[in-house]
């Protein structure tokens, strides 16, 4: 059995670890609030943009005199997926529970089941870079330690490059693999196809009501302007979903670690008190035995 000094040393060590986990939990809570605020503000905007795009597309398809422009034809007309571009979003740091393990597991499943060739891979986060190297895949774009304010630059760069590749016939689809944010303690690994667009892709089953809008200068020009912005919005939403999921997962993991540390401290303290009590009892017995002798 360990002595009192060893137990005291272990208690001090666990208390120090508990202080670190509590601090990391507080930091993650602050970062989670910032990411969640941006995500909650963006989700309705992304949903409304999808609705507007659907209405404009319906207007164009309903009028035989309107011919979709090159951008609209490229984004809306799916073709056989032989070459694809994939964006994998993970974290730069660990200590966030199953956040990275789950999304990398989804990435492994997607790569194994996908019949198309991945001709361009973008990785966001150090863990995604390590995954690509382990699978001996070359990452054309690596984005590490991206702050919350730098997401827009990453999104613009990826969206512009992917759109140019698609129109040139170099890729047939753009996919994003990330963690969807349900709550601070629940995230869902998701494989999302950004384009070609699925016009019936909505979070609910309600149909878009038929509304007659005046589109200036013309429906085709409006759609040509909306589609690139739609792609950027969806990519930004994916990054924010992953950011909120990461901080939520880390906050939950650090909270559990702090609670476990508290339980360990209580058990070690109880053991220490039992050893002290036994030592004092033995000393009293020795004193009484000596007096009787």
mmCIF file of C-alpha atoms in Angstrom:
data_model
loop_
_atom_site.group_PDB
_atom_site.id
_atom_site.type_symbol
_atom_site.label_atom_id
_atom_site.label_comp_id
_atom_site.label_asym_id
_atom_site.label_seq_id
_atom_site.Cartn_x
_atom_site.Cartn_y
_atom_site.Cartn_z
ATOM 1 C CA UNK A 1 0.000 0.000 0.000
ATOM 2 C CA UNK A 2 1.257 3.489 -0.854
ATOM 3 C CA UNK A 3 2.449 5.700 1.982
ATOM 4 C CA UNK A 4 0.975 8.997 3.090
ATOM 5 C CA UNK A 5 3.569 11.033 1.180
ATOM 6 C CA UNK A 6 2.812 9.211 -2.079
ATOM 7 C CA UNK A 7 -0.934 9.702 -1.656
ATOM 8 C CA UNK A 8 -0.507 13.396 -0.835
ATOM 9 C CA UNK A 9 1.666 13.765 -3.935
ATOM 10 C CA UNK A 10 -0.994 12.093 -6.076
ATOM 11 C CA UNK A 11 -3.722 14.330 -4.646
ATOM 12 C CA UNK A 12 -1.684 17.457 -5.463
ATOM 13 C CA UNK A 13 -1.067 16.161 -8.988
ATOM 14 C CA UNK A 14 -4.749 15.404 -9.593
ATOM 15 C CA UNK A 15 -5.773 18.810 -8.215
ATOM 16 C CA UNK A 16 -3.368 20.522 -10.614
ATOM 17 C CA UNK A 17 -4.812 18.511 -13.499
ATOM 18 C CA UNK A 18 -8.332 19.428 -12.378
ATOM 19 C CA UNK A 19 -7.437 23.121 -12.469
ATOM 20 C CA UNK A 20 -6.192 22.733 -16.050
ATOM 21 C CA UNK A 21 -9.315 20.886 -17.197
ATOM 22 C CA UNK A 22 -11.580 23.470 -15.547
ATOM 23 C CA UNK A 23 -9.693 26.286 -17.288
ATOM 24 C CA UNK A 24 -9.928 24.508 -20.648
ATOM 25 C CA UNK A 25 -13.655 23.984 -20.081
ATOM 26 C CA UNK A 26 -14.162 27.716 -19.466
ATOM 27 C CA UNK A 27 -12.125 28.654 -22.547
ATOM 28 C CA UNK A 28 -14.088 26.197 -24.703
ATOM 29 C CA UNK A 29 -17.361 27.564 -23.335
ATOM 30 C CA UNK A 30 -16.410 31.091 -24.443
ATOM 31 C CA UNK A 31 -15.320 29.897 -27.899
ATOM 32 C CA UNK A 32 -18.457 27.779 -28.215
ATOM 33 C CA UNK A 33 -20.670 30.779 -27.480
ATOM 34 C CA UNK A 34 -18.965 32.836 -30.216
ATOM 35 C CA UNK A 35 -19.172 30.048 -32.806
ATOM 36 C CA UNK A 36 -22.740 29.183 -31.869
ATOM 37 C CA UNK A 37 -23.879 32.794 -32.144
ATOM 38 C CA UNK A 38 -22.514 33.017 -35.685
ATOM 39 C CA UNK A 39 -23.930 29.638 -36.625
ATOM 40 C CA UNK A 40 -27.412 30.413 -35.267
ATOM 41 C CA UNK A 41 -27.379 33.690 -37.179
ATOM 42 C CA UNK A 42 -26.228 32.022 -40.427
ATOM 43 C CA UNK A 43 -28.589 29.025 -40.503
ATOM 44 C CA UNK A 44 -31.769 31.025 -41.289
ATOM 45 C CA UNK A 45 -29.869 33.017 -43.922
ATOM 46 C CA UNK A 46 -28.621 29.823 -45.589
ATOM 47 C CA UNK A 47 -32.112 28.329 -45.513
ATOM 48 C CA UNK A 48 -33.685 31.442 -47.029
ATOM 49 C CA UNK A 49 -31.023 31.579 -49.740
ATOM 50 C CA UNK A 50 -31.817 27.977 -50.673
ATOM 51 C CA UNK A 51 -35.498 28.892 -50.863
ATOM 52 C CA UNK A 52 -34.787 31.896 -53.082
ATOM 53 C CA UNK A 53 -32.576 29.817 -55.406
ATOM 54 C CA UNK A 54 -35.317 27.204 -55.692
ATOM 55 C CA UNK A 55 -37.885 29.834 -56.590
ATOM 56 C CA UNK A 56 -35.655 31.430 -59.217
ATOM 57 C CA UNK A 57 -34.853 28.034 -60.723
ATOM 58 C CA UNK A 58 -38.548 27.187 -60.780
ATOM 59 C CA UNK A 59 -39.235 30.479 -62.526
ATOM 60 C CA UNK A 60 -36.592 29.765 -65.174
ATOM 61 C CA UNK A 61 -37.763 26.197 -65.763
ATOM 62 C CA UNK A 62 -41.354 27.361 -66.018
ATOM 63 C CA UNK A 63 -40.544 29.847 -68.767
ATOM 64 C CA UNK A 64 -39.325 28.241 -71.964
ATOM 65 C CA UNK A 65 -38.060 31.590 -73.269
ATOM 66 C CA UNK A 66 -35.434 31.856 -70.495
ATOM 67 C CA UNK A 67 -32.222 29.928 -71.108
ATOM 68 C CA UNK A 68 -30.015 29.250 -68.042
ATOM 69 C CA UNK A 69 -26.572 30.816 -68.199
ATOM 70 C CA UNK A 70 -23.288 28.891 -68.059
ATOM 71 C CA UNK A 71 -22.919 29.221 -64.271
ATOM 72 C CA UNK A 72 -26.468 27.994 -63.648
ATOM 73 C CA UNK A 73 -26.032 25.065 -66.024
ATOM 74 C CA UNK A 74 -22.761 24.105 -64.342
ATOM 75 C CA UNK A 75 -24.078 24.206 -60.776
ATOM 76 C CA UNK A 76 -27.528 22.736 -61.388
ATOM 77 C CA UNK A 77 -26.974 20.012 -63.977
ATOM 78 C CA UNK A 78 -25.455 16.911 -62.347
ATOM 79 C CA UNK A 79 -23.225 14.646 -64.375
ATOM 80 C CA UNK A 80 -21.628 11.306 -63.708
ATOM 81 C CA UNK A 81 -19.215 11.621 -60.804
ATOM 82 C CA UNK A 82 -15.838 10.401 -62.012
ATOM 83 C CA UNK A 83 -13.603 13.041 -60.386
ATOM 84 C CA UNK A 84 -14.533 14.870 -57.196
ATOM 85 C CA UNK A 85 -13.115 17.452 -54.817
ATOM 86 C CA UNK A 86 -13.376 16.787 -51.076
ATOM 87 C CA UNK A 87 -13.023 19.162 -48.126
ATOM 88 C CA UNK A 88 -12.342 17.422 -44.799
ATOM 89 C CA UNK A 89 -12.872 19.523 -41.671
ATOM 90 C CA UNK A 90 -11.357 18.402 -38.348
ATOM 91 C CA UNK A 91 -9.638 20.174 -35.449
ATOM 92 C CA UNK A 92 -6.101 21.410 -34.845
ATOM 93 C CA UNK A 93 -6.006 20.111 -31.264
ATOM 94 C CA UNK A 94 -7.165 17.036 -29.409
ATOM 95 C CA UNK A 95 -8.836 16.625 -26.006
ATOM 96 C CA UNK A 96 -12.286 16.936 -27.578
ATOM 97 C CA UNK A 97 -13.755 13.487 -27.013
ATOM 98 C CA UNK A 98 -14.822 11.607 -30.116
ATOM 99 C CA UNK A 99 -15.014 14.711 -32.331
ATOM 100 C CA UNK A 100 -12.058 13.861 -34.565
ATOM 101 C CA UNK A 101 -12.474 10.082 -34.376
ATOM 102 C CA UNK A 102 -16.069 10.275 -35.591
ATOM 103 C CA UNK A 103 -15.467 12.629 -38.524
ATOM 104 C CA UNK A 104 -12.343 10.723 -39.626
ATOM 105 C CA UNK A 105 -14.302 7.483 -39.429
ATOM 106 C CA UNK A 106 -16.908 9.034 -41.731
ATOM 107 C CA UNK A 107 -14.112 10.146 -44.068
ATOM 108 C CA UNK A 108 -12.680 6.621 -44.180
ATOM 109 C CA UNK A 109 -16.097 5.196 -45.000
ATOM 110 C CA UNK A 110 -16.679 7.793 -47.720
ATOM 111 C CA UNK A 111 -13.301 7.159 -49.357
ATOM 112 C CA UNK A 112 -13.814 3.382 -49.228
ATOM 113 C CA UNK A 113 -17.327 3.477 -50.685
ATOM 114 C CA UNK A 114 -16.843 6.289 -53.212
ATOM 115 C CA UNK A 115 -16.403 5.046 -56.758
ATOM 116 C CA UNK A 116 -15.186 8.433 -58.021
ATOM 117 C CA UNK A 117 -11.549 9.497 -57.951
ATOM 118 C CA UNK A 118 -10.607 12.224 -55.444
ATOM 119 C CA UNK A 119 -8.525 14.517 -57.611
ATOM 120 C CA UNK A 120 -8.394 17.415 -55.147
ATOM 121 C CA UNK A 121 -8.356 17.194 -51.340
ATOM 122 C CA UNK A 122 -8.585 20.158 -48.988
ATOM 123 C CA UNK A 123 -7.939 19.539 -45.292
ATOM 124 C CA UNK A 124 -8.894 21.942 -42.516
ATOM 125 C CA UNK A 125 -7.227 21.252 -39.188
ATOM 126 C CA UNK A 126 -4.068 19.433 -38.102
ATOM 127 C CA UNK A 127 -5.917 16.185 -37.439
ATOM 128 C CA UNK A 128 -7.221 16.186 -41.015
ATOM 129 C CA UNK A 129 -3.668 16.727 -42.302
ATOM 130 C CA UNK A 130 -2.437 13.755 -40.257
ATOM 131 C CA UNK A 131 -5.300 11.620 -41.600
ATOM 132 C CA UNK A 132 -4.359 12.436 -45.201
ATOM 133 C CA UNK A 133 -0.690 11.625 -44.604
ATOM 134 C CA UNK A 134 -1.552 8.356 -42.896
ATOM 135 C CA UNK A 135 -3.607 7.322 -45.936
ATOM 136 C CA UNK A 136 -0.820 8.578 -48.214
ATOM 137 C CA UNK A 137 -3.135 11.091 -49.871
ATOM 138 C CA UNK A 138 -1.783 14.384 -51.165
ATOM 139 C CA UNK A 139 -3.635 17.410 -49.820
ATOM 140 C CA UNK A 140 -3.739 20.217 -52.367
ATOM 141 C CA UNK A 141 -4.880 22.700 -49.740
ATOM 142 C CA UNK A 142 -3.965 22.719 -46.039
ATOM 143 C CA UNK A 143 -5.639 25.184 -43.657
ATOM 144 C CA UNK A 144 -4.235 25.149 -40.117
ATOM 145 C CA UNK A 145 -5.011 27.272 -37.056
ATOM 146 C CA UNK A 146 -7.728 29.233 -38.835
ATOM 147 C CA UNK A 147 -9.391 31.781 -36.501
ATOM 148 C CA UNK A 148 -13.120 32.321 -36.525
ATOM 149 C CA UNK A 149 -12.638 35.582 -38.424
ATOM 150 C CA UNK A 150 -10.566 33.820 -41.100
ATOM 151 C CA UNK A 151 -13.280 31.388 -42.205
ATOM 152 C CA UNK A 152 -14.558 33.720 -44.909
ATOM 153 C CA UNK A 153 -11.156 33.873 -46.632
ATOM 154 C CA UNK A 154 -10.907 30.058 -46.644
ATOM 155 C CA UNK A 155 -14.458 29.728 -47.952
ATOM 156 C CA UNK A 156 -13.932 32.237 -50.750
ATOM 157 C CA UNK A 157 -10.717 30.533 -51.867
ATOM 158 C CA UNK A 158 -12.208 27.024 -51.907
ATOM 159 C CA UNK A 159 -15.471 28.102 -53.554
ATOM 160 C CA UNK A 160 -13.760 30.038 -56.342
ATOM 161 C CA UNK A 161 -11.302 27.235 -57.086
ATOM 162 C CA UNK A 162 -13.953 24.502 -57.020
ATOM 163 C CA UNK A 163 -16.314 26.477 -59.258
ATOM 164 C CA UNK A 164 -13.542 27.041 -61.811
ATOM 165 C CA UNK A 165 -12.618 23.342 -61.729
ATOM 166 C CA UNK A 166 -16.226 22.284 -62.197
ATOM 167 C CA UNK A 167 -16.856 24.588 -65.137
ATOM 168 C CA UNK A 168 -13.584 23.411 -66.728
ATOM 169 C CA UNK A 169 -14.658 19.775 -66.324
ATOM 170 C CA UNK A 170 -11.808 18.940 -63.934
ATOM 171 C CA UNK A 171 -14.207 17.830 -61.177
ATOM 172 C CA UNK A 172 -17.796 16.577 -61.199
ATOM 173 C CA UNK A 173 -18.806 17.387 -57.601
ATOM 174 C CA UNK A 174 -17.698 19.104 -54.398
ATOM 175 C CA UNK A 175 -18.150 17.305 -51.065
ATOM 176 C CA UNK A 176 -17.573 18.485 -47.491
ATOM 177 C CA UNK A 177 -17.061 16.063 -44.581
ATOM 178 C CA UNK A 178 -17.645 17.715 -41.209
ATOM 179 C CA UNK A 179 -19.443 17.416 -37.861
ATOM 180 C CA UNK A 180 -22.987 18.820 -37.790
ATOM 181 C CA UNK A 181 -23.730 20.703 -34.564
ATOM 182 C CA UNK A 182 -26.826 19.393 -32.787
ATOM 183 C CA UNK A 183 -25.966 20.511 -29.249
ATOM 184 C CA UNK A 184 -22.827 20.996 -27.144
ATOM 185 C CA UNK A 185 -22.896 17.289 -26.287
ATOM 186 C CA UNK A 186 -24.125 15.857 -29.607
ATOM 187 C CA UNK A 187 -22.494 16.143 -33.027
ATOM 188 C CA UNK A 188 -23.265 14.188 -36.183
ATOM 189 C CA UNK A 189 -20.560 13.336 -38.772
ATOM 190 C CA UNK A 190 -21.965 14.470 -42.116
ATOM 191 C CA UNK A 191 -21.006 14.108 -45.777
ATOM 192 C CA UNK A 192 -22.519 17.043 -47.661
ATOM 193 C CA UNK A 193 -22.547 17.610 -51.425
ATOM 194 C CA UNK A 194 -22.303 21.328 -52.091
ATOM 195 C CA UNK A 195 -22.754 21.104 -55.855
ATOM 196 C CA UNK A 196 -24.231 20.037 -58.174
ATOM 197 C CA UNK A 197 -27.178 21.227 -56.146
ATOM 198 C CA UNK A 198 -30.127 19.059 -55.180
ATOM 199 C CA UNK A 199 -33.057 21.427 -55.471
ATOM 200 C CA UNK A 200 -35.239 19.350 -53.151
ATOM 201 C CA UNK A 201 -32.628 19.500 -50.370
ATOM 202 C CA UNK A 202 -34.244 21.134 -47.351
ATOM 203 C CA UNK A 203 -34.313 20.472 -43.621
ATOM 204 C CA UNK A 204 -38.096 20.243 -43.622
ATOM 205 C CA UNK A 205 -40.633 18.715 -45.966
ATOM 206 C CA UNK A 206 -42.627 21.846 -46.682
ATOM 207 C CA UNK A 207 -42.963 22.860 -50.295
ATOM 208 C CA UNK A 208 -41.825 26.264 -51.399
ATOM 209 C CA UNK A 209 -44.941 28.333 -52.100
ATOM 210 C CA UNK A 210 -45.395 29.701 -55.573
ATOM 211 C CA UNK A 211 -44.826 33.436 -55.400
ATOM 212 C CA UNK A 212 -44.468 35.723 -58.367
ATOM 213 C CA UNK A 213 -41.445 37.988 -57.920
ATOM 214 C CA UNK A 214 -40.144 40.728 -60.159
ATOM 215 C CA UNK A 215 -36.543 39.767 -60.863
ATOM 216 C CA UNK A 216 -34.280 42.491 -62.194
ATOM 217 C CA UNK A 217 -32.548 42.704 -64.551
ATOM 218 C CA UNK A 218 -33.751 39.172 -65.409
ATOM 219 C CA UNK A 219 -34.104 35.773 -63.660
ATOM 220 C CA UNK A 220 -31.005 34.353 -65.310
ATOM 221 C CA UNK A 221 -28.773 37.217 -64.134
ATOM 222 C CA UNK A 222 -30.168 36.918 -60.619
ATOM 223 C CA UNK A 223 -29.445 33.194 -60.556
ATOM 224 C CA UNK A 224 -25.933 33.685 -61.946
ATOM 225 C CA UNK A 225 -25.250 36.044 -59.017
ATOM 226 C CA UNK A 226 -26.927 33.929 -56.341
ATOM 227 C CA UNK A 227 -25.294 30.558 -57.044
ATOM 228 C CA UNK A 228 -21.649 31.457 -56.206
ATOM 229 C CA UNK A 229 -22.847 33.162 -53.031
ATOM 230 C CA UNK A 230 -24.923 30.115 -52.184
ATOM 231 C CA UNK A 231 -21.840 27.881 -52.448
ATOM 232 C CA UNK A 232 -19.825 30.221 -50.219
ATOM 233 C CA UNK A 233 -22.662 30.355 -47.679
ATOM 234 C CA UNK A 234 -22.930 26.568 -47.491
ATOM 235 C CA UNK A 235 -19.159 26.186 -47.063
ATOM 236 C CA UNK A 236 -19.135 28.835 -44.343
ATOM 237 C CA UNK A 237 -22.004 27.093 -42.565
ATOM 238 C CA UNK A 238 -20.119 23.786 -42.693
ATOM 239 C CA UNK A 239 -17.023 25.367 -41.101
ATOM 240 C CA UNK A 240 -19.108 27.037 -38.392
ATOM 241 C CA UNK A 241 -20.934 23.762 -37.698
ATOM 242 C CA UNK A 242 -17.581 22.031 -37.235
ATOM 243 C CA UNK A 243 -16.184 24.849 -35.070
ATOM 244 C CA UNK A 244 -19.180 24.822 -32.731
ATOM 245 C CA UNK A 245 -19.084 21.024 -32.596
ATOM 246 C CA UNK A 246 -15.383 21.029 -31.705
ATOM 247 C CA UNK A 247 -15.710 23.498 -28.841
ATOM 248 C CA UNK A 248 -18.865 21.801 -27.566
ATOM 249 C CA UNK A 249 -17.159 18.407 -27.604
ATOM 250 C CA UNK A 250 -14.069 19.786 -25.846
ATOM 251 C CA UNK A 251 -16.181 21.540 -23.221
ATOM 252 C CA UNK A 252 -18.082 18.312 -22.497
ATOM 253 C CA UNK A 253 -14.848 16.280 -22.391
ATOM 254 C CA UNK A 254 -13.161 18.713 -19.996
ATOM 255 C CA UNK A 255 -16.258 18.805 -17.787
ATOM 256 C CA UNK A 256 -16.206 15.019 -17.556
ATOM 257 C CA UNK A 257 -12.457 15.055 -16.865
ATOM 258 C CA UNK A 258 -12.949 17.607 -14.066
ATOM 259 C CA UNK A 259 -15.680 15.487 -12.495
ATOM 260 C CA UNK A 260 -13.520 12.369 -12.724
ATOM 261 C CA UNK A 261 -10.653 14.260 -11.104
ATOM 262 C CA UNK A 262 -12.943 15.300 -8.263
ATOM 263 C CA UNK A 263 -14.009 11.696 -7.704
ATOM 264 C CA UNK A 264 -10.389 10.555 -7.728
ATOM 265 C CA UNK A 265 -9.437 13.240 -5.192
ATOM 266 C CA UNK A 266 -12.264 12.127 -2.912
ATOM 267 C CA UNK A 267 -11.164 8.478 -3.107
ATOM 268 C CA UNK A 268 -7.500 9.328 -2.484
ATOM 269 C CA UNK A 269 -8.460 11.564 0.447
ATOM 270 C CA UNK A 270 -10.534 8.755 1.957
ATOM 271 C CA UNK A 271 -7.636 6.320 1.534
ATOM 272 C CA UNK A 272 -5.230 8.803 3.120
ATOM 273 C CA UNK A 273 -7.531 9.306 6.096
ATOM 274 C CA UNK A 274 -7.872 5.552 6.581
ATOM 275 C CA UNK A 275 -4.076 5.164 6.594
ATOM 276 C CA UNK A 276 -3.702 8.014 9.076
ATOM 277 C CA UNK A 277 -6.424 6.558 11.283
ATOM 278 C CA UNK A 278 -4.770 3.142 11.209
ATOM 279 C CA UNK A 279 -1.402 4.689 12.063
ATOM 280 C CA UNK A 280 -2.844 6.631 14.992
ATOM 281 C CA UNK A 281 -4.658 3.514 16.239
ATOM 282 C CA UNK A 282 -1.434 1.496 16.117
ATOM 283 C CA UNK A 283 0.411 4.191 18.067
ATOM 284 C CA UNK A 284 -2.301 4.247 20.761
ATOM 285 C CA UNK A 285 -2.179 0.452 21.042
ATOM 286 C CA UNK A 286 1.625 0.581 21.427
ATOM 287 C CA UNK A 287 1.347 3.240 24.150
ATOM 288 C CA UNK A 288 -1.307 1.292 26.062
ATOM 289 C CA UNK A 289 0.640 -1.960 25.715
ATOM 290 C CA UNK A 290 3.808 -0.287 27.025
ATOM 291 C CA UNK A 291 1.959 1.201 30.004
ATOM 292 C CA UNK A 292 0.452 -2.188 30.916
ATOM 293 C CA UNK A 293 3.851 -3.827 30.678
#
